[in-house]
CSV table of C-alpha atoms in Angstrom, one decimal:
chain,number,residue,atom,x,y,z
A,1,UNK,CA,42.6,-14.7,22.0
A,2,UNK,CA,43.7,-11.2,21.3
A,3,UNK,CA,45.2,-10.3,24.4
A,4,UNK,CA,45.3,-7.2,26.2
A,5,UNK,CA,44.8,-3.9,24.0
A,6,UNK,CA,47.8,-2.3,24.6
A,7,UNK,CA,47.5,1.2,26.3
A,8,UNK,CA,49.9,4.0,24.9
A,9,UNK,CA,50.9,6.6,27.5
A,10,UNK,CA,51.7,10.7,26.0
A,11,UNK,CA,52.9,13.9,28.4
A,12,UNK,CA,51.3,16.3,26.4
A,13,UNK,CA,48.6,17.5,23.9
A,14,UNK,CA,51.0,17.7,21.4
A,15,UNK,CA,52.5,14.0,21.4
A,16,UNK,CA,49.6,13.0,21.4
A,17,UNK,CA,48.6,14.9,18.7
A,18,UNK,CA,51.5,13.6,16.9
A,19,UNK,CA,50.2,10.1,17.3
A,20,UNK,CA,46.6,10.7,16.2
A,21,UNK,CA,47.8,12.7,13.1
A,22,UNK,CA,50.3,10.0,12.6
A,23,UNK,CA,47.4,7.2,12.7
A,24,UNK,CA,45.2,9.4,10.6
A,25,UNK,CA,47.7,8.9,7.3
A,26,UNK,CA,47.1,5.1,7.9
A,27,UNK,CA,43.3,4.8,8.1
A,28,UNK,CA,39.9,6.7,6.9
A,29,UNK,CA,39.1,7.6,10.3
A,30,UNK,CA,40.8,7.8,14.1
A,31,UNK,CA,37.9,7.5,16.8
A,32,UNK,CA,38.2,8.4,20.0
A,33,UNK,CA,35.8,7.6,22.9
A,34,UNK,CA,36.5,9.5,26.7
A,35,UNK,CA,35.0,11.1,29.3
A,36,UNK,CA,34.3,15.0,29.4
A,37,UNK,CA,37.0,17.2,31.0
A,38,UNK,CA,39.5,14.5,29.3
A,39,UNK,CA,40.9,17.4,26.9
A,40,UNK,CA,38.9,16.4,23.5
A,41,UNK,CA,38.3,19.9,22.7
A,42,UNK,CA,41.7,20.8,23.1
A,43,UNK,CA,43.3,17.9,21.0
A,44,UNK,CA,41.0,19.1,18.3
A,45,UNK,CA,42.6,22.7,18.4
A,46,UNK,CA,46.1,21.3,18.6
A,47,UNK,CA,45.1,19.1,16.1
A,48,UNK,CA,44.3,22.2,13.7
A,49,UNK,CA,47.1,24.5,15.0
A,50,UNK,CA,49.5,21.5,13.7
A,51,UNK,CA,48.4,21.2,10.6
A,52,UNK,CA,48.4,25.1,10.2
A,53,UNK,CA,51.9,25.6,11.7
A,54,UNK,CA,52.9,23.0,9.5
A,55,UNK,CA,51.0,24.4,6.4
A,56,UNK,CA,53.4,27.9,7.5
A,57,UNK,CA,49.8,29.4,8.4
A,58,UNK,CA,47.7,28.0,5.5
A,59,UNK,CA,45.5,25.1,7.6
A,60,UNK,CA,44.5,21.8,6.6
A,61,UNK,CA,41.7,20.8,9.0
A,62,UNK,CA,38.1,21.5,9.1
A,63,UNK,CA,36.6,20.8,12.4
A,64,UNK,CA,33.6,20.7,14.2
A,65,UNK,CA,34.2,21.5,18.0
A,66,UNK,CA,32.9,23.5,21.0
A,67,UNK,CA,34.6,26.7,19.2
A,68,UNK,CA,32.9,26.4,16.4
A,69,UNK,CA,29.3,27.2,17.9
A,70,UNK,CA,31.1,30.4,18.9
A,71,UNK,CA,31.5,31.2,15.4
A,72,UNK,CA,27.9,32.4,15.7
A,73,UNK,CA,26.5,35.3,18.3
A,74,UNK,CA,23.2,36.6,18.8
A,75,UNK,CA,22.0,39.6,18.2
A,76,UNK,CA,18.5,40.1,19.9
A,77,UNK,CA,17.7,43.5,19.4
A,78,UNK,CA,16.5,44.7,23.3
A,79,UNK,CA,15.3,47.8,22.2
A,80,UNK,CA,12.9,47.0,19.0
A,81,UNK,CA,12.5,43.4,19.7
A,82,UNK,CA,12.2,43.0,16.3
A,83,UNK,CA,15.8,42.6,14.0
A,84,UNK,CA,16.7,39.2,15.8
A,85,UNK,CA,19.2,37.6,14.1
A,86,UNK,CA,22.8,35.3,14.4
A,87,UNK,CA,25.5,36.8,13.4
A,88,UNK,CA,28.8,35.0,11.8
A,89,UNK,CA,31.9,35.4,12.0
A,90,UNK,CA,33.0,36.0,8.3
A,91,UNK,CA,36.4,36.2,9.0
A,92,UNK,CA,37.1,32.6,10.3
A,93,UNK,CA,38.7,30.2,7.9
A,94,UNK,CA,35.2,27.5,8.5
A,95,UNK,CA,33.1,30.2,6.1
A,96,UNK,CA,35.8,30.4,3.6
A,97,UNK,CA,34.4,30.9,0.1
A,98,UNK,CA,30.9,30.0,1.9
A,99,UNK,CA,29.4,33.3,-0.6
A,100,UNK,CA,30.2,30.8,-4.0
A,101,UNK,CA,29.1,27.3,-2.6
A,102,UNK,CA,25.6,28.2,-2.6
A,103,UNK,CA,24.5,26.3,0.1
A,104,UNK,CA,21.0,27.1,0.9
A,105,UNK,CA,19.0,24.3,-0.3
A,106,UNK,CA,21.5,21.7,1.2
A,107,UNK,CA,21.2,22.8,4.4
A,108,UNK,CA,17.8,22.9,4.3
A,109,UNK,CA,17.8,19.4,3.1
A,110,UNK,CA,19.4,18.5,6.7
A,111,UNK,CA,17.2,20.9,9.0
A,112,UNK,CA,14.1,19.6,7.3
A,113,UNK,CA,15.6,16.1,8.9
A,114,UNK,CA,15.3,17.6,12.6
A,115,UNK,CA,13.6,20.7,12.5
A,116,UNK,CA,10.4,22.4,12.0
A,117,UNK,CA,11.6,25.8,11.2
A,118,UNK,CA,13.2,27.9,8.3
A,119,UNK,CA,16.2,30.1,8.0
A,120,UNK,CA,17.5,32.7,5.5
A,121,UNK,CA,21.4,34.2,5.0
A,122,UNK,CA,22.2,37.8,4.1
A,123,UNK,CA,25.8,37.1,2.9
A,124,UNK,CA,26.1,41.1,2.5
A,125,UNK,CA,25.9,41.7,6.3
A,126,UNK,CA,26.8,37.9,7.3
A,127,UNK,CA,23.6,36.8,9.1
A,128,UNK,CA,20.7,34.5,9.7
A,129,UNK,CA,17.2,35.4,10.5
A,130,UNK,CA,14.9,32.2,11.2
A,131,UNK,CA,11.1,31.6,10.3
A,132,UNK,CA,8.3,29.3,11.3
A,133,UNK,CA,4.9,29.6,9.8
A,134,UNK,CA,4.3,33.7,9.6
A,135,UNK,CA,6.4,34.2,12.2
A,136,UNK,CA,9.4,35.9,10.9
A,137,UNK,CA,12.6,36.9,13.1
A,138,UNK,CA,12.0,34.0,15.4
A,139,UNK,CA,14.8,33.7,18.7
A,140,UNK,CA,15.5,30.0,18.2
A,141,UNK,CA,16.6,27.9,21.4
A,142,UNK,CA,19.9,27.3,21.9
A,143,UNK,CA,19.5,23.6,20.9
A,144,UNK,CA,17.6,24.6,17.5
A,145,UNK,CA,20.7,26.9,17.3
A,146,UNK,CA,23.0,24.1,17.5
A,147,UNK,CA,21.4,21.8,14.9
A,148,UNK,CA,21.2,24.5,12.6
A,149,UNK,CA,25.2,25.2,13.1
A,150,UNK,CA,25.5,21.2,12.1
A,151,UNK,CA,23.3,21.2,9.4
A,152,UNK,CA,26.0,24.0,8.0
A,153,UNK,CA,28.7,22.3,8.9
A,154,UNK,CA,27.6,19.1,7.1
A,155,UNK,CA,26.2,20.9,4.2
A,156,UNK,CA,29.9,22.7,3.6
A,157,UNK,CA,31.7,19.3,4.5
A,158,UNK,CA,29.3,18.3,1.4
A,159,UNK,CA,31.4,20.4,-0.9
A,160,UNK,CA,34.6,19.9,0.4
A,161,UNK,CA,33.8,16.4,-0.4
A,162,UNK,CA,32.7,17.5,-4.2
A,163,UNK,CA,35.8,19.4,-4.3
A,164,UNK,CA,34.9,22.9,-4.2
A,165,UNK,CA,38.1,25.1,-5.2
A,166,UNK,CA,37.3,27.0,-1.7
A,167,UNK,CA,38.3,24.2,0.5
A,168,UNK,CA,40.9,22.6,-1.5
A,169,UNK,CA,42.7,23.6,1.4
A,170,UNK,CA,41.0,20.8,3.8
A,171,UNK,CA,43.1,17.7,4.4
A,172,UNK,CA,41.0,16.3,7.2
A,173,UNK,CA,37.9,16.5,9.3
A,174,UNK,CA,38.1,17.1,12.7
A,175,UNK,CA,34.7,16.3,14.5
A,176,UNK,CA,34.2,16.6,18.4
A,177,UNK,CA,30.9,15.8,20.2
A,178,UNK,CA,28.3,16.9,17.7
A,179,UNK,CA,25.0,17.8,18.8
A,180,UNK,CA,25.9,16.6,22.6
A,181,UNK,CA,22.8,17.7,24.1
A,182,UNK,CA,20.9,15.2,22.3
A,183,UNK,CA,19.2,12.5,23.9
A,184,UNK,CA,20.0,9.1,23.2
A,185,UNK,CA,17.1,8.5,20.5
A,186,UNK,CA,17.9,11.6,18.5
A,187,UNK,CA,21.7,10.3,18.9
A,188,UNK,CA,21.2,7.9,16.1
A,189,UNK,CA,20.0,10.1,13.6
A,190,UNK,CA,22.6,12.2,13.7
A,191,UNK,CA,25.2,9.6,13.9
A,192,UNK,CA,23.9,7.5,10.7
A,193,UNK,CA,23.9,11.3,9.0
A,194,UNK,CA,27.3,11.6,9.7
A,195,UNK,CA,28.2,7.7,9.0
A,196,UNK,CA,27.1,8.2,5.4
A,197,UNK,CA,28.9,11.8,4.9
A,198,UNK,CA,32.1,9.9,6.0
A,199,UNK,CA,31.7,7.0,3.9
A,200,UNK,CA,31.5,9.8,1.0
A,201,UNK,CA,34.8,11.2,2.6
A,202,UNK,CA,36.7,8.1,2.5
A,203,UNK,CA,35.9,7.2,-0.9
A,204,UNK,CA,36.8,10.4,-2.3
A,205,UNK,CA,38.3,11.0,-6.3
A,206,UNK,CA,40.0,13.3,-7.4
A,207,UNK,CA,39.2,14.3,-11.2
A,208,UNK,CA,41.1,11.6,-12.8
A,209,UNK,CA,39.4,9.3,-10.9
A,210,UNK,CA,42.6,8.5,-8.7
A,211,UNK,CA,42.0,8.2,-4.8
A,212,UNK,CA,41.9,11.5,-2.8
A,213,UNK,CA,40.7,10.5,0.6
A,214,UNK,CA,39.6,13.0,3.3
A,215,UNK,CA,40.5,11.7,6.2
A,216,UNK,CA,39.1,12.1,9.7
A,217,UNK,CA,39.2,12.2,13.3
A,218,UNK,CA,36.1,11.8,15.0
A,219,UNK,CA,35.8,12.1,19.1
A,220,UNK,CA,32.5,11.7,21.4
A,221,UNK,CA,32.0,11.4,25.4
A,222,UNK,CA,28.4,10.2,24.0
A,223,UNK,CA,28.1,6.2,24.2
A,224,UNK,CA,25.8,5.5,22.1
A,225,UNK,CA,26.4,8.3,19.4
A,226,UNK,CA,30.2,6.9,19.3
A,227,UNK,CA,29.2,3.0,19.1
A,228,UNK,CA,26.1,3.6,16.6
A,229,UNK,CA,28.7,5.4,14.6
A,230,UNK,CA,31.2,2.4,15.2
A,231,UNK,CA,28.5,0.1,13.6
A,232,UNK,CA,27.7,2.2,11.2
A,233,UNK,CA,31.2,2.9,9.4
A,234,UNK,CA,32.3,-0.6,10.4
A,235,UNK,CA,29.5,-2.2,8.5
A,236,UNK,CA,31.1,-3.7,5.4
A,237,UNK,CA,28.7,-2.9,2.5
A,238,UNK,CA,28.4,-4.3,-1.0
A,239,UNK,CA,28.2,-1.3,-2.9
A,240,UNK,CA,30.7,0.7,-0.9
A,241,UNK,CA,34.6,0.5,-0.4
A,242,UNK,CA,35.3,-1.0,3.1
A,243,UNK,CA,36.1,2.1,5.7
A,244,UNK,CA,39.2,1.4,7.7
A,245,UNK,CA,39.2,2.6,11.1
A,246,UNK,CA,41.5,2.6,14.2
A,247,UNK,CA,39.5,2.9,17.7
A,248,UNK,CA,40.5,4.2,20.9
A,249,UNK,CA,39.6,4.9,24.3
A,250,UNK,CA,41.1,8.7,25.5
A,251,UNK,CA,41.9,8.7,29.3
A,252,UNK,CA,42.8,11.2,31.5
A,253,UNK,CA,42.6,11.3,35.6
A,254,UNK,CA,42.2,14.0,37.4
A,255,UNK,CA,45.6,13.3,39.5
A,256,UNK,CA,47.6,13.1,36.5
A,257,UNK,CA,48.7,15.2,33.4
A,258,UNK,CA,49.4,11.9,31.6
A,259,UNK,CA,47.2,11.0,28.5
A,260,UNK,CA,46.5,7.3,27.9
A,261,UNK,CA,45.0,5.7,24.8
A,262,UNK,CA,43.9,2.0,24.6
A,263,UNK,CA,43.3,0.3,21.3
A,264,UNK,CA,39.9,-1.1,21.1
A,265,UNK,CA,38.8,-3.4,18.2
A,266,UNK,CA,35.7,-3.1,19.2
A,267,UNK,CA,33.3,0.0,21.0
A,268,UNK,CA,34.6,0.7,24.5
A,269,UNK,CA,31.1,-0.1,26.3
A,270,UNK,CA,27.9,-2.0,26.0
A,271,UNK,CA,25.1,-0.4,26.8
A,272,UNK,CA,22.3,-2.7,24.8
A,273,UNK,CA,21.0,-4.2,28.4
A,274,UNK,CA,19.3,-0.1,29.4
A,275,UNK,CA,18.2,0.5,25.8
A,276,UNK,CA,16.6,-2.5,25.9
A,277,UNK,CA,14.6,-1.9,28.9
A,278,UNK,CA,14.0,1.4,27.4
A,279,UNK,CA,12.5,-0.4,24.1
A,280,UNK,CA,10.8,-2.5,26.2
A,281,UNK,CA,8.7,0.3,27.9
A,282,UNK,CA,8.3,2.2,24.4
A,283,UNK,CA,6.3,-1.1,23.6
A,284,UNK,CA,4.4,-1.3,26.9
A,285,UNK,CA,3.1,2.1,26.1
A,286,UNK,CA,2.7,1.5,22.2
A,287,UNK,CA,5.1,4.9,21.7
A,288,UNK,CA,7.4,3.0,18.4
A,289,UNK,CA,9.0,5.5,16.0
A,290,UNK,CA,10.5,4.4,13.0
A,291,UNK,CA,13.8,5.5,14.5
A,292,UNK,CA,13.9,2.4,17.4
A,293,UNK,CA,14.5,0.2,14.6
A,294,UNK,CA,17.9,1.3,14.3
A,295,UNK,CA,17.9,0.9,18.2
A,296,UNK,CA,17.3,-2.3,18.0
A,297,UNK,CA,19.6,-3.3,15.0
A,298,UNK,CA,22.9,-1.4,16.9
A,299,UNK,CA,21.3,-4.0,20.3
A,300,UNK,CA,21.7,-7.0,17.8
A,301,UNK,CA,25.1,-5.9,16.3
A,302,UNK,CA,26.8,-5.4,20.0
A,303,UNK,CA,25.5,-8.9,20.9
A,304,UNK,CA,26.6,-10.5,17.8
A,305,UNK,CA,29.8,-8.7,19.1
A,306,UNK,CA,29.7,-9.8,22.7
A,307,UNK,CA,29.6,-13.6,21.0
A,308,UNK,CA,32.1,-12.8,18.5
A,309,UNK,CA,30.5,-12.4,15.3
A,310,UNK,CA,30.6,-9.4,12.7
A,311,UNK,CA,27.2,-9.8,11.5
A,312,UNK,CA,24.1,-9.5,13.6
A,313,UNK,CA,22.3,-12.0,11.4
A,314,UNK,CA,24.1,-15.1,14.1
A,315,UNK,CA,21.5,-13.1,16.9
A,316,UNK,CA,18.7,-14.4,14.1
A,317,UNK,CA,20.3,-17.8,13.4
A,318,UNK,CA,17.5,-20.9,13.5
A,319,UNK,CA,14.4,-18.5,14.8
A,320,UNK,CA,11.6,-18.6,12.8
A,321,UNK,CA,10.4,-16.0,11.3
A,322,UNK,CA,14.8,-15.4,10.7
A,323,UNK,CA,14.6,-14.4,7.2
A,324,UNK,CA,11.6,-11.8,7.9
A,325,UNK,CA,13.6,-10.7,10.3
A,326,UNK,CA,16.9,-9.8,8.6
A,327,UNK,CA,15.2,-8.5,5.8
A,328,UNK,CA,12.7,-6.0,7.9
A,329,UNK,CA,16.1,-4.9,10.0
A,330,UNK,CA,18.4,-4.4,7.1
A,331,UNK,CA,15.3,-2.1,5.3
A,332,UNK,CA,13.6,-0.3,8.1
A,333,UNK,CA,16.6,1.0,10.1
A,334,UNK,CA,18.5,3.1,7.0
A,335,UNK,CA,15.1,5.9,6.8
A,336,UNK,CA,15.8,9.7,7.7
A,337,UNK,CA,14.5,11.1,11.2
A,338,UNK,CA,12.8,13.7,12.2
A,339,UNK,CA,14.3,14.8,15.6
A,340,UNK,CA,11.9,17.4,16.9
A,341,UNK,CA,9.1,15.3,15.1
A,342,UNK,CA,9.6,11.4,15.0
A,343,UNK,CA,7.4,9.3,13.2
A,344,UNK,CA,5.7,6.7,14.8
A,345,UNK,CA,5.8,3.2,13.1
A,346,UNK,CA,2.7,2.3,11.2
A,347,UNK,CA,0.8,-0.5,13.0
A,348,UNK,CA,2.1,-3.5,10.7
A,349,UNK,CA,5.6,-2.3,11.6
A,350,UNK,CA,5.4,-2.0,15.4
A,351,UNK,CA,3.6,-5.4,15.2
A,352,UNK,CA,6.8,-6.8,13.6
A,353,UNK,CA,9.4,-5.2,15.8
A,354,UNK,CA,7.2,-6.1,19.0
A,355,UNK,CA,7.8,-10.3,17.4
A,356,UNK,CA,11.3,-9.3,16.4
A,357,UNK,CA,12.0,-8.3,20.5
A,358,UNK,CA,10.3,-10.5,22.0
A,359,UNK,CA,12.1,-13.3,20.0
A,360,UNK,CA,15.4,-12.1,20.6
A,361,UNK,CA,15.0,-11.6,24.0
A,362,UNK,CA,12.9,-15.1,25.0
A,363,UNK,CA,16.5,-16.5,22.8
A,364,UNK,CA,19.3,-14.7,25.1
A,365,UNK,CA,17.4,-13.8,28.3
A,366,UNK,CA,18.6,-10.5,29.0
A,367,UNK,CA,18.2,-9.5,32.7
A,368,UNK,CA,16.6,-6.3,32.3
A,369,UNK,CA,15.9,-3.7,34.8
A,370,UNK,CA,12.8,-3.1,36.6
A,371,UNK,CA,11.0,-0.4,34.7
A,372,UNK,CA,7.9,-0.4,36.6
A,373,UNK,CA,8.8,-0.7,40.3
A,374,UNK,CA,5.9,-2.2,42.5
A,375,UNK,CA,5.0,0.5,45.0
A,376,UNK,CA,3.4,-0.7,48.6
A,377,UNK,CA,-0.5,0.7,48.7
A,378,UNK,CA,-0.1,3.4,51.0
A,379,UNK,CA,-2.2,3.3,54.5
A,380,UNK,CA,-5.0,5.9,54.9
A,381,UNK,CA,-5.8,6.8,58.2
A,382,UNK,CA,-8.9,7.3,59.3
């Protein structure tokens, strides 16, 4: 039995800061699961003041917070309604050396992944005009705007990773609540992106091939985002160095200034009984995108977890079509997804995952919601 987690108790921002920054030399990556209005946001810029005070004003933190998407301001041109375009902030330390890295292409590599638009950057005046079709100039929506401010994110994290001479300077990653207005399906996505781009992190060389490991802090009020990427950077793969992590859960109540953190070994919640009613109605109404197979692997992984196993393959054990089974989860639930455009599975496919669920849940039994509710026939009157 392990016992109780224990729960450490801090007075401030900055002791707890000291503690995560304290963990973060230990591990690859410090994640932190809590509520909003907890203070996330504001660990993340005590986080980087730290680091910078520390550095006597040269930082070592990247991050990726609520500030950062005000790194970028509109300019919508009332008068013409024509010269719509972002504007960035050049003289924040996130586009450092952003003119050399030449970044274009792998941004577009991730936008392609969620979006159906394009985008071009005019380093000389520092903005971004967007296109779609032969429509040029395009106002995007604030949640287009948003991926496209991740996609740069990731794609400069790419070259810290590469070590560019520009961001020499980073020491960690800081990451808080990306893409938070996603919903739950589009959460994976994103989260197995950002899985990989860690693993590349944490298995970092520097150019004599000893280790040079960017470490990170990662925080999300996003269930399912946080335990996907749980699962993800947990996984112990064979071609990969094992990423070491330490979890927690941030608390805060709103009658007290106190900060509490509880180690978990394992993701703070388990949320596999909603999803699967929500599979379970994707396959009444034959809507399956390729994208639910990873649904339904992180629903096998938190039960093999729940039973206390590592390996989702016990959830399989003695069924039998088992080995059809692990092999068509391990393959089909590693693609890229489109967010504004999923794909929906091919017909073989949604014939296998509709055996793979029913299996697993004529095996456990799961008491699932009532996604249908029976209505009473209303009376007409004559």
């Amino acid at each position: 039995m392990s016992g109780t987690p224990k729960i450490y108790r801090y007075q401030s921002l900055t002791t707890l800061e000291r503690k995560i920054r304290s963990d973060v030399k230990d591990v690859h990556c410090v994640m932190l699961y809590a509520y909003n209005r907890t203070g996330k946001t504001r660990l993340s810029m005590e986080f980087k003041n730290q680091g910078k005070r520390k550095g006597n004003g040269t930082p070592d933190t990247l991050y990726f917070n609520a500030y950062t998407e005000d790194l970028f301001v509109w300019h919508n041109d009332l008068d013409a309604d024509r010269d719509r375009h972002l504007k960035i902030n050049e003289n924040s330390a996130f586009f450092k050396g952003l003119t050399e890295l030449a970044l274009d292409e792998t941004i577009a590599g991730y936008l392609s992944r969620y979006a159906d638009f394009e985008f071009d950057i005019d380093y000389s005046r520092w903005v971004v005009t967007f296109r779609q079709g032969d429509d040029d100039r395009i106002k995007i929506s604030r949640g287009e705007e948003n991926i496209f401010i991740w996609c740069m994110f990731m794609a400069i994290c790419e070259r810290v990773i590469d070590g560019h001479p520009s961001y020499k300077w980073v020491k960690h990653l800081y990451i808080d609540d990306p893409i938070s207005s996603l919903d739950d399906n589009n959460a994976i996505a994103v989260a197995c992106d950002l899985a990989a781009l860690l693993r590349k992190a944490a298995a970092r060389r520097d150019t004599n091939g000893g280790q040079d490991l960017l470490r990170t802090v990662f925080s999300s009020h996003h269930a399912l985002f946080f335990n996907v990427m749980c699962n993800e950077l947990g996984r112990t793969r064979e071609d990969q160095e094992k990423v070491t992590l330490k979890r927690y859960f941030l608390h805060r109540s709103d009658s007290e200034a106190v900060f509490t953190l509880r180690a978990t070994g394992d993701t703070p919640y388990f949320h596999h009984v909603a999803i699967l009613a929500e599979l379970q109605r994707c396959l009444r109404s034959d809507t399956l995108y390729t994208y639910h197979f990873n649904a339904l692997r992180s629903i096998l992984e938190k039960t093999a977890s729940f039973f206390g196993h590592k390996d989702l393959s016990i959830c399989l054990a003695g069924l039998e079509d088992e080995a059809l089974y692990n092999r068509a989860l391990n393959l089909l639930s590693h693609g890229k997804y489109a967010i504004n455009e999923p794909v929906e599975m091919v017909d073989d496919n949604k014939e296998l995952f509709r055996k793979i669920f029913n299996d697993v849940l004529n095996r456990f039994q799961f008491a699932l919601p009532e996604l249908v509710p029976e209505t009473t026939p209303q009376r007409t009157h004559p």
